[in-house]
Amino acid sequence: MSETPNRTFESRPTVCPFCGVGCSLEYAGAGRATGAEGPVNRRGEICPKGAAAFDVVDHDERLTEPLARVGGHFVTATWEEAIERVAEGIGGVVEEHGPDAVAFFASSNCTNEENYLFGKLARLLGTNNVDNCARLCHASTVAAMNDRLGAGAMTNTLEDLSETDCLLVTGANPAEQHPIAFRSYLLPAIRDGATLIHVDPRANDTTEAADVHLPVRPGRDIELLNAMGAVLIAESLTDEAFLAERTTGFDALEEQLSAVDVDANARAAGVDPERLRAAARAYGEADRAAAITGMGMSQHTSGTANVHALVNLALLTGNVGRPGTGVNPLRGQNNVQGASDVGTLPDVLPGYEPVTDPEARARVADEWGVEPPAEPGLTETAAVDRFGEEVRAVVVFGENPAVTEPNATAVRSAFDSLEFSVAIDIFETATTDLVDVVLPGSCWAEKSGTVTNTDRRVMRMRPNADLPGNARRDLEVVAELGRRLTGYPEAFRYDGPEEVFAELTRVAPIYGGMSYDGIGEGYERWPYPAGAEGGTDVLHTERFASGDRRAPLVPVDPVPPADELGDGELVLTTGRVIEQFNSGALTRRSGTLTAMRPEDALLIHPDDAADRGVEDGETVVVSNERGTVTVEAATTPDVRTGVVFCTFHYAEPLINTLTGDELDPIAEIPEYKHSGVTVEPADDR
Ligand SMILES: Nc1nc2c(c(=O)[nH]1)N[C@H]1C(S)=C(S)[C@@H](COP(=O)(O)OP(=O)(O)OC[C@H]3O[C@@H](n4cnc5c(=O)[nH]c(N)nc54)[C@H](O)[C@@H]3O)O[C@H]1N2
Ligand SMILES: Nc1nc2c(c(=O)[nH]1)N[C@H]1C(S)=C(S)[C@@H](COP(=O)(O)OP(=O)(O)OC[C@H]3O[C@@H](n4cnc5c(=O)[nH]c(N)nc54)[C@H](O)[C@@H]3O)O[C@H]1N2
Ligand code: SF4
Ligand SMILES: [Mo]
C-alpha cells in the first residue's frame, strides 16, 4: 500500500482499461502500473498504454463533485441536488413525451455489471433506446457475422491464432491498436512462417511485419475481396468438401465471382493485380488461414457488405471452425464486447435475445418482475439524428460523442436542442460541456466487476485505488438513477457487483453458470459452459452458432461510398496511434498541435502535397461542406496518393467536424473512413 497526499493505492490484479485485448496489470507504486501475469498476458507483458494507465487515476482534473448548470454555468451541487435535477429533467420528458423520448448511451469503458444495470434502467423506464459505442465500431462486423454464422464475435481465440499459417489483416493495425495480441500471439505465428497479408491504405507498424501489403483505396474493399475470391475459384483454391458439407449458395457466388475481372477490380481498388493474386494464393493455399478485421472495414456505409465479402473468402476456403482460422474482429475498448453481451443494444436483451421474442422477454421478466418493451429502440446514431424531435433527453454514461460521433457540428447543435441531458464521466469533456448535469463516476482503478475481452473471456477487475473527493462508484450511480427514475426501486437494490453479476448469469444464457469464484484470477469464456473446460474456444466447429450445419454464401456487389469526391478533393480516412486512446479522455494530453507527434498530423503523400504547395510540417486547412479543421501536415509515402489520414483523438483539432453522418443501412455505423476534403496551406487563406 502507498499514499499520495489525497489518495490511497494498493496492488491487486485487474484488467487494463484500454483496448479489448484484456491484459492484467496492477499498481506498482509511484503512479505506475506493472503487468500482472494474467490469462491473456501470461508473462505479465503490457504495452505503453497499459503502463501509463494510472496517469488518469489521480489526475488533478478528475471530477470530484456533481455539477449542475445554473444560468449557463456549472455550479457544484450535492449528490442529492444533482440526482433531484436528473429525476425532474428525465421525469418531465417522460411525462410529456413518454419513455421513448429518452435515449441511453452506455459505456464500453465500464463493467458488465454497470452496463447490465444501465440497460435494465432504460428498459424499466419503458424504452429500448439503449446503445453503446460498438455502434461506432464493430456494429457492421457483428451484423454481417451474426447474419451468416449466428454469432458476431471472434470465431477463434488469440491462443489458437498463434497456430495459423496465414493472416489476412484488413482494415486493422494490431501492432499499434492491440499491441499485446500482436506481439504475443500474431508475431510468433509470423516468425514461425505464417504469411501476413496487410490490407491498409496507409503503411504502418503492422505493415512492417507483412509479406504482402495491399494499399487499398478507402471504401474499395469489396472490389479487392471479390477479386481475391475470383482468384480462389479460377485457380481451384476452394475447399470442395467444406463447401459441400457446411455451406449453401455456392452456385450463385461462383457465378458472380467467375465474372469478376481481377485486373479491373484490382485497379479500382488501387492495388497491383499480381500482388493481389499473390495474396489470394497465400490465403487459399494455407492449411489454416485466419482473417482479422478492423475499423478500416467496418466504418463505411458499406461496412456490413465489406464483412460479408470477407466471410465469403473464409467459407470458400473452409477456414471456419478450426484452430488458426476464422473471421476475427479485434474489439475496441476493454469492455465493448461485454457491453453488448449484457444487452446495451436497442434490439436485443442480455445475451443477444431479440426484444421482439416474447419468450425471451418473459424470461427476463421472471428476474426483473417487469417485462421489457417489445419494440426495438433507436441506435445511438439514429437517436442523435432525432435529438430535439422524437428524442428529448439523453443519459450519457462514459462516452464522449461530442468528439467521437461524425459531423461534430451537427452533434453539438443536436445536444443543444434537447430538453434535458446528463453525463456520468470522470473528466470534464467536450460532451460534459453540452449537458445539464454531470455526475462524477469512478475510473477503472476504483471499481470491482467484470469485463469481457476480444476473445470472449470474462475476467475480474479489482480496485487499486479509493475514490477522489465526492466521486461515486459508477454501479452505485446507475443503481441510484434506477431507484429514482423508474417505478421499481426494489429492482435496483444490490449488495454489490457480485450480486448484479449473479443476476446477469441468470438472465443472459451465454453467461449462464459463470461466477466470481469460478473466474477467480483466470477467466470464463462464453458461450459457457458448453464445450471445453472454461467455455467454448473455437466457434462453429460442428454446427454454426446459428444452430445450422451450413452457412450461406452470398454474392456481394461493390457499394460506392456515400461521400462523393468533389473536384480536387482527397479522401480523408481516420484512425489511431499507439500513444492516444479514442477521444483522448483517458490519455489526457493537451489537445494542441504541439502535443501531436508526426503520425498524429495529417499524413499526405509528397505528390499530393506538392500539387497543393504544401510543405512538410506546414499548417494546413482541411475542409468540406461540413466544416474546416486546421492541422499540421506531415508528408510521407506511407499514405497512398489521393488519400490523407488523420487521427480523431482530440477535441481540438476536432477531426470529426469533417466526417459525414451517412450510415450503413443495416448496422447504422457511420462512414468515418471516407470523406471528401480539400487541403490547402493555411497561409493561402
Ligand atoms: N492505441 C490505441 N489503441 C486502441 C484504440 C486507440 O484509440 N488507441 N482504440 C480502441 C478501439 S475503440 C478500437 S475500435 C480499436 C480499433 O483498431 P483498428 O481497427 O486497428 O483501428 P483504426 O486505426 O481506426 O483503423 C485501422 C486501419 O484501417 C485503415 N483504413 C482506413 N480506411 C480503410 C479502408 O477503407 N479499408 C481498409 N482495408 N483499411 C482502411 C487505417 O489506415 C488504419 O490503419 O483499437 C482499440 N485500441
Ligand atoms: N473519425 C473517427 N471517429 C471515430 C472513430 C474513428 O476511427 N474515426 N472510431 C469510433 C470508435 S471505434 C469508437 S469505439 C468511438 C469511441 O467513442 P467514445 O466511447 O465516445 O470514446 P472514449 O474516448 O472511449 O470515451 C470514453 C468516455 O468515457 C469516460 N470514461 C472512461 N472510463 C470511465 C469510467 O470508468 N467511468 C465513467 N463514468 N466514465 C469513463 C472518458 O472520460 C470519456 O469521456 O469513437 C468513434 N469515433
Ligand atoms: S495491449 Fe491493450 S489491454 Fe494490453 S496493455 Fe496494451 S492497451 Fe492494455
Ligand atoms: Mo472502437
Tab-separated table of C-alpha atoms in Angstrom, residues 76-363:
chain	number	residue	atom	x	y	z
A	76	THR	CA	-21.045	22.433	-7.731
A	77	ALA	CA	-24.049	20.544	-6.385
A	78	THR	CA	-24.595	17.955	-3.673
A	79	TRP	CA	-25.437	14.448	-4.868
A	80	GLU	CA	-28.981	14.888	-3.577
A	81	GLU	CA	-29.453	18.120	-5.569
A	82	ALA	CA	-27.895	16.669	-8.717
A	83	ILE	CA	-29.925	13.456	-8.653
A	84	GLU	CA	-33.070	15.508	-7.970
A	85	ARG	CA	-32.340	17.612	-11.092
A	86	VAL	CA	-31.940	14.404	-13.127
A	87	ALA	CA	-35.161	12.929	-11.732
A	88	GLU	CA	-37.045	16.136	-12.598
A	89	GLY	CA	-35.419	16.504	-16.038
A	90	ILE	CA	-35.978	12.916	-17.178
A	91	GLY	CA	-39.294	12.640	-15.321
A	92	GLY	CA	-40.632	15.751	-17.057
A	93	VAL	CA	-39.714	14.440	-20.501
A	94	VAL	CA	-41.214	11.001	-19.789
A	95	GLU	CA	-44.420	12.577	-18.505
A	96	GLU	CA	-44.843	14.799	-21.523
A	97	HIS	CA	-43.480	12.650	-24.361
A	98	GLY	CA	-43.264	9.089	-22.998
A	99	PRO	CA	-40.204	6.943	-22.220
A	100	ASP	CA	-39.171	6.594	-25.878
A	101	ALA	CA	-38.251	10.295	-25.798
A	102	VAL	CA	-35.242	9.347	-23.646
A	103	ALA	CA	-32.036	7.782	-25.075
A	104	PHE	CA	-29.389	5.963	-23.046
A	105	PHE	CA	-25.752	5.771	-24.206
A	106	ALA	CA	-23.936	3.012	-22.327
A	107	SER	CA	-20.183	2.698	-21.767
A	108	SER	CA	-17.769	0.274	-23.396
A	109	ASN	CA	-15.224	1.592	-20.880
A	110	CYS	CA	-17.309	0.290	-17.968
A	111	THR	CA	-18.001	-3.121	-16.454
A	112	ASN	CA	-20.552	-5.773	-17.359
A	113	GLU	CA	-22.373	-5.148	-14.087
A	114	GLU	CA	-22.588	-1.378	-14.675
A	115	ASN	CA	-23.782	-1.808	-18.254
A	116	TYR	CA	-26.244	-4.567	-17.382
A	117	LEU	CA	-27.807	-2.314	-14.754
A	118	PHE	CA	-27.800	0.645	-17.150
A	119	GLY	CA	-29.717	-1.437	-19.732
A	120	LYS	CA	-32.145	-2.554	-17.022
A	121	LEU	CA	-32.650	1.118	-16.094
A	122	ALA	CA	-33.602	2.052	-19.676
A	123	ARG	CA	-35.951	-0.913	-20.014
A	124	LEU	CA	-37.662	-0.463	-16.653
A	125	LEU	CA	-38.173	3.191	-17.558
A	126	GLY	CA	-40.008	1.732	-20.567
A	127	THR	CA	-37.688	2.148	-23.558
A	128	ASN	CA	-35.285	0.042	-25.639
A	129	ASN	CA	-33.411	3.223	-26.644
A	130	VAL	CA	-30.116	1.968	-25.253
A	131	ASP	CA	-26.906	1.506	-27.222
A	132	ASN	CA	-23.137	1.595	-26.709
A	133	CYS	CA	-20.255	2.719	-28.873
A	134	ALA	CA	-19.989	-0.693	-30.507
A	135	ARG	CA	-22.372	1.176	-32.837
A	136	LEU	CA	-19.462	3.374	-33.956
A	137	CYS	CA	-17.041	0.492	-34.052
A	138	HIS	CA	-17.839	-3.125	-34.999
A	139	ALA	CA	-21.658	-2.915	-35.335
A	140	SER	CA	-21.386	-3.734	-39.030
A	141	THR	CA	-18.996	-6.634	-38.409
A	142	VAL	CA	-21.358	-8.028	-35.792
A	143	ALA	CA	-24.361	-7.630	-38.118
A	144	ALA	CA	-22.715	-9.488	-41.005
A	145	MET	CA	-21.172	-12.261	-38.898
A	146	ASN	CA	-24.347	-12.777	-36.896
A	147	ASP	CA	-26.356	-12.988	-40.076
A	148	ARG	CA	-24.057	-15.550	-41.692
A	149	LEU	CA	-22.610	-17.547	-38.802
A	150	GLY	CA	-25.015	-16.881	-35.916
A	151	ALA	CA	-22.545	-15.024	-33.689
A	152	GLY	CA	-20.955	-11.607	-34.093
A	153	ALA	CA	-17.834	-12.286	-32.042
A	154	MET	CA	-14.314	-13.552	-32.798
A	155	THR	CA	-14.701	-17.071	-34.195
A	156	ASN	CA	-11.353	-18.072	-32.718
A	157	THR	CA	-9.113	-17.315	-29.748
A	158	LEU	CA	-5.873	-15.358	-29.559
A	159	GLU	CA	-4.198	-18.552	-28.447
A	160	ASP	CA	-5.174	-20.660	-31.447
A	161	LEU	CA	-4.466	-17.813	-33.879
A	162	SER	CA	-0.816	-18.247	-32.969
A	163	GLU	CA	-1.043	-21.602	-34.815
A	164	THR	CA	-2.144	-20.096	-38.114
A	165	ASP	CA	-0.309	-20.392	-41.438
A	166	CYS	CA	-1.663	-17.201	-42.980
A	167	LEU	CA	-3.034	-13.951	-41.547
A	168	LEU	CA	-5.204	-11.713	-43.689
A	169	VAL	CA	-5.283	-8.493	-41.667
A	170	THR	CA	-7.617	-5.970	-43.241
A	171	GLY	CA	-8.588	-2.513	-42.015
A	172	ALA	CA	-6.784	-3.146	-38.742
A	173	ASN	CA	-3.433	-2.129	-37.319
A	174	PRO	CA	-2.967	-4.524	-34.400
A	175	ALA	CA	0.717	-3.644	-33.941
A	176	GLU	CA	-0.468	-0.289	-32.557
A	177	GLN	CA	-4.076	-0.851	-31.525
A	178	HIS	CA	-3.851	-4.317	-29.973
A	179	PRO	CA	-0.125	-4.470	-29.221
A	180	ILE	CA	-0.019	-7.471	-26.896
A	181	ALA	CA	-2.300	-9.545	-29.143
A	182	PHE	CA	0.081	-8.690	-31.962
A	183	ARG	CA	3.355	-9.267	-30.141
A	184	SER	CA	2.411	-12.291	-28.052
A	185	TYR	CA	0.089	-14.177	-30.434
A	186	LEU	CA	0.335	-12.974	-34.055
A	187	LEU	CA	4.075	-12.232	-34.370
A	188	PRO	CA	5.053	-15.688	-33.079
A	189	ALA	CA	2.947	-17.227	-35.883
A	190	ILE	CA	4.613	-14.920	-38.412
A	191	ARG	CA	8.068	-15.826	-37.070
A	192	ASP	CA	7.067	-19.495	-37.456
A	193	GLY	CA	6.499	-18.866	-41.154
A	194	ALA	CA	2.881	-17.689	-41.397
A	195	THR	CA	2.314	-15.249	-44.276
A	196	LEU	CA	0.979	-11.824	-43.256
A	197	ILE	CA	-1.165	-10.016	-45.821
A	198	HIS	CA	-1.933	-6.436	-44.758
A	199	VAL	CA	-4.726	-4.515	-46.473
A	200	ASP	CA	-4.489	-0.846	-45.461
A	201	PRO	CA	-4.261	2.413	-47.450
A	202	ARG	CA	-1.513	3.508	-45.087
A	203	ALA	CA	1.680	1.602	-44.288
A	204	ASN	CA	2.076	1.421	-40.504
A	205	ASP	CA	3.707	-0.717	-37.810
A	206	THR	CA	1.658	-3.779	-38.798
A	207	THR	CA	2.791	-3.417	-42.430
A	208	GLU	CA	6.403	-3.711	-41.284
A	209	ALA	CA	5.797	-7.376	-40.460
A	210	ALA	CA	3.834	-8.052	-43.674
A	211	ASP	CA	4.826	-10.238	-46.631
A	212	VAL	CA	2.240	-8.609	-48.896
A	213	HIS	CA	0.875	-5.073	-48.466
A	214	LEU	CA	-2.225	-4.108	-50.443
A	215	PRO	CA	-2.685	-0.335	-50.052
A	216	VAL	CA	-6.397	-0.382	-50.852
A	217	ARG	CA	-8.233	2.830	-51.724
A	218	PRO	CA	-10.536	3.638	-48.805
A	219	GLY	CA	-14.008	2.267	-49.420
A	220	ARG	CA	-12.896	-0.175	-52.148
A	221	ASP	CA	-12.518	-3.328	-50.060
A	222	ILE	CA	-15.348	-5.219	-51.777
A	223	GLU	CA	-13.669	-4.940	-55.172
A	224	LEU	CA	-10.448	-6.210	-53.594
A	225	LEU	CA	-12.039	-9.116	-51.687
A	226	ASN	CA	-14.182	-10.155	-54.657
A	227	ALA	CA	-11.068	-10.206	-56.853
A	228	MET	CA	-9.367	-12.440	-54.290
A	229	GLY	CA	-12.463	-14.677	-54.365
A	230	ALA	CA	-12.298	-14.776	-58.164
A	231	VAL	CA	-8.664	-15.965	-57.984
A	232	LEU	CA	-9.598	-18.661	-55.448
A	233	ILE	CA	-12.257	-20.006	-57.795
A	234	ALA	CA	-10.256	-19.662	-61.030
A	235	GLU	CA	-7.241	-21.421	-59.506
A	236	SER	CA	-9.280	-24.099	-57.669
A	237	LEU	CA	-8.114	-22.972	-54.255
A	238	THR	CA	-11.526	-23.542	-52.688
A	239	ASP	CA	-12.278	-26.334	-50.181
A	240	GLU	CA	-14.689	-28.646	-52.035
A	241	ALA	CA	-15.515	-30.856	-49.058
A	242	PHE	CA	-16.259	-27.892	-46.793
A	243	LEU	CA	-18.365	-26.216	-49.488
A	244	ALA	CA	-20.410	-29.395	-49.904
A	245	GLU	CA	-20.933	-30.131	-46.213
A	246	ARG	CA	-21.018	-26.750	-44.494
A	247	THR	CA	-22.318	-24.149	-46.976
A	248	THR	CA	-25.263	-23.291	-49.185
A	249	GLY	CA	-25.466	-20.954	-52.163
A	250	PHE	CA	-22.136	-21.772	-53.826
A	251	ASP	CA	-23.532	-21.679	-57.373
A	252	ALA	CA	-24.692	-18.058	-57.172
A	253	LEU	CA	-21.419	-16.910	-55.647
A	254	GLU	CA	-19.396	-18.863	-58.197
A	255	GLU	CA	-21.389	-17.297	-61.000
A	256	GLN	CA	-20.770	-13.796	-59.642
A	257	LEU	CA	-17.064	-14.253	-58.900
A	258	SER	CA	-16.299	-16.053	-62.183
A	259	ALA	CA	-17.453	-12.927	-63.989
A	260	VAL	CA	-15.116	-10.661	-61.986
A	261	ASP	CA	-12.247	-9.149	-63.991
A	262	VAL	CA	-9.418	-9.458	-61.482
A	263	ASP	CA	-7.235	-6.806	-63.130
A	264	ALA	CA	-10.078	-4.315	-63.396
A	265	ASN	CA	-11.117	-4.860	-59.772
A	266	ALA	CA	-7.526	-4.532	-58.586
A	267	ARG	CA	-7.197	-1.255	-60.456
A	268	ALA	CA	-10.487	0.011	-58.989
A	269	ALA	CA	-9.231	-0.917	-55.536
A	270	GLY	CA	-5.933	0.800	-56.317
A	271	VAL	CA	-3.701	-2.255	-55.833
A	272	ASP	CA	-1.294	-4.174	-58.048
A	273	PRO	CA	-3.118	-7.163	-59.672
A	274	GLU	CA	-0.132	-9.501	-59.295
A	275	ARG	CA	0.233	-8.669	-55.626
A	276	LEU	CA	-3.475	-9.254	-55.162
A	277	ARG	CA	-3.108	-12.658	-56.856
A	278	ALA	CA	-0.179	-13.483	-54.577
A	279	ALA	CA	-2.310	-12.591	-51.552
A	280	ALA	CA	-5.213	-14.755	-52.746
A	281	ARG	CA	-2.866	-17.697	-53.353
A	282	ALA	CA	-1.245	-17.391	-49.947
A	283	TYR	CA	-4.674	-17.308	-48.281
A	284	GLY	CA	-6.111	-20.125	-50.423
A	285	GLU	CA	-3.114	-22.458	-50.220
A	286	ALA	CA	-2.605	-22.159	-46.453
A	287	ASP	CA	-3.679	-25.085	-44.340
A	288	ARG	CA	-5.100	-22.696	-41.759
A	289	ALA	CA	-5.785	-19.077	-42.751
A	290	ALA	CA	-7.250	-16.511	-40.369
A	291	ALA	CA	-8.808	-13.149	-41.192
A	292	ILE	CA	-8.506	-10.250	-38.773
A	293	THR	CA	-10.784	-7.311	-39.422
A	294	GLY	CA	-10.937	-3.797	-38.017
A	295	MET	CA	-12.289	-0.295	-38.438
A	296	GLY	CA	-10.983	0.119	-41.995
A	297	MET	CA	-13.599	-2.474	-42.990
A	298	SER	CA	-16.393	-1.731	-40.534
A	299	GLN	CA	-16.617	2.086	-40.602
A	300	HIS	CA	-18.163	2.611	-44.012
A	301	THR	CA	-21.698	2.880	-45.345
A	302	SER	CA	-20.646	-0.439	-46.946
A	303	GLY	CA	-19.388	-1.772	-43.566
A	304	THR	CA	-21.786	-4.716	-43.327
A	305	ALA	CA	-21.304	-5.588	-47.013
A	306	ASN	CA	-17.496	-5.413	-46.590
A	307	VAL	CA	-17.596	-8.051	-43.870
A	308	HIS	CA	-19.992	-10.225	-45.884
A	309	ALA	CA	-17.366	-10.245	-48.654
A	310	LEU	CA	-14.701	-11.287	-46.138
A	311	VAL	CA	-16.861	-14.076	-44.678
A	312	ASN	CA	-17.237	-15.421	-48.232
A	313	LEU	CA	-13.459	-15.904	-48.512
A	314	ALA	CA	-13.323	-17.788	-45.200
A	315	LEU	CA	-16.197	-20.090	-46.173
A	316	LEU	CA	-14.904	-20.667	-49.723
A	317	THR	CA	-11.621	-21.956	-48.321
A	318	GLY	CA	-13.030	-23.900	-45.360
A	319	ASN	CA	-11.357	-21.547	-42.930
A	320	VAL	CA	-14.052	-21.574	-40.243
A	321	GLY	CA	-14.493	-23.864	-37.248
A	322	ARG	CA	-10.860	-24.916	-36.823
A	323	PRO	CA	-7.950	-23.545	-34.767
A	324	GLY	CA	-5.859	-20.945	-36.605
A	325	THR	CA	-8.690	-19.862	-38.916
A	326	GLY	CA	-11.889	-17.827	-38.844
A	327	VAL	CA	-13.029	-14.243	-39.056
A	328	ASN	CA	-11.787	-12.250	-36.108
A	329	PRO	CA	-12.813	-8.710	-35.240
A	330	LEU	CA	-10.368	-7.328	-32.674
A	331	ARG	CA	-12.607	-5.434	-30.280
A	332	GLY	CA	-12.041	-1.836	-29.225
A	333	GLN	CA	-12.303	-0.875	-25.557
A	334	ASN	CA	-11.689	-3.212	-22.651
A	335	ASN	CA	-15.414	-3.967	-22.404
A	336	VAL	CA	-17.042	-3.194	-25.736
A	337	GLN	CA	-17.653	-6.933	-26.151
A	338	GLY	CA	-19.252	-7.173	-22.698
A	339	ALA	CA	-21.356	-4.006	-23.010
A	340	SER	CA	-23.056	-5.640	-25.990
A	341	ASP	CA	-23.189	-9.124	-24.404
A	342	VAL	CA	-25.121	-7.751	-21.409
A	343	GLY	CA	-27.758	-6.072	-23.563
A	344	THR	CA	-26.954	-2.382	-24.041
A	345	LEU	CA	-28.169	-2.680	-27.627
A	346	PRO	CA	-31.578	-1.432	-28.820
A	347	ASP	CA	-32.749	-4.672	-30.419
A	348	VAL	CA	-31.527	-7.376	-28.047
A	349	LEU	CA	-31.794	-8.250	-24.360
A	350	PRO	CA	-28.836	-9.536	-22.291
A	351	GLY	CA	-27.252	-12.484	-24.139
A	352	TYR	CA	-28.423	-11.265	-27.603
A	353	GLU	CA	-32.029	-12.487	-27.187
A	354	PRO	CA	-34.208	-10.355	-29.512
A	355	VAL	CA	-36.521	-7.873	-27.756
A	356	THR	CA	-39.177	-8.988	-30.242
A	357	ASP	CA	-39.120	-12.583	-28.895
A	358	PRO	CA	-41.992	-12.986	-26.356
A	359	GLU	CA	-40.274	-15.953	-24.675
A	360	ALA	CA	-37.046	-14.003	-24.196
A	361	ARG	CA	-38.983	-11.088	-22.705
A	362	ALA	CA	-40.840	-13.443	-20.392
A	363	ARG	CA	-37.545	-14.998	-19.199
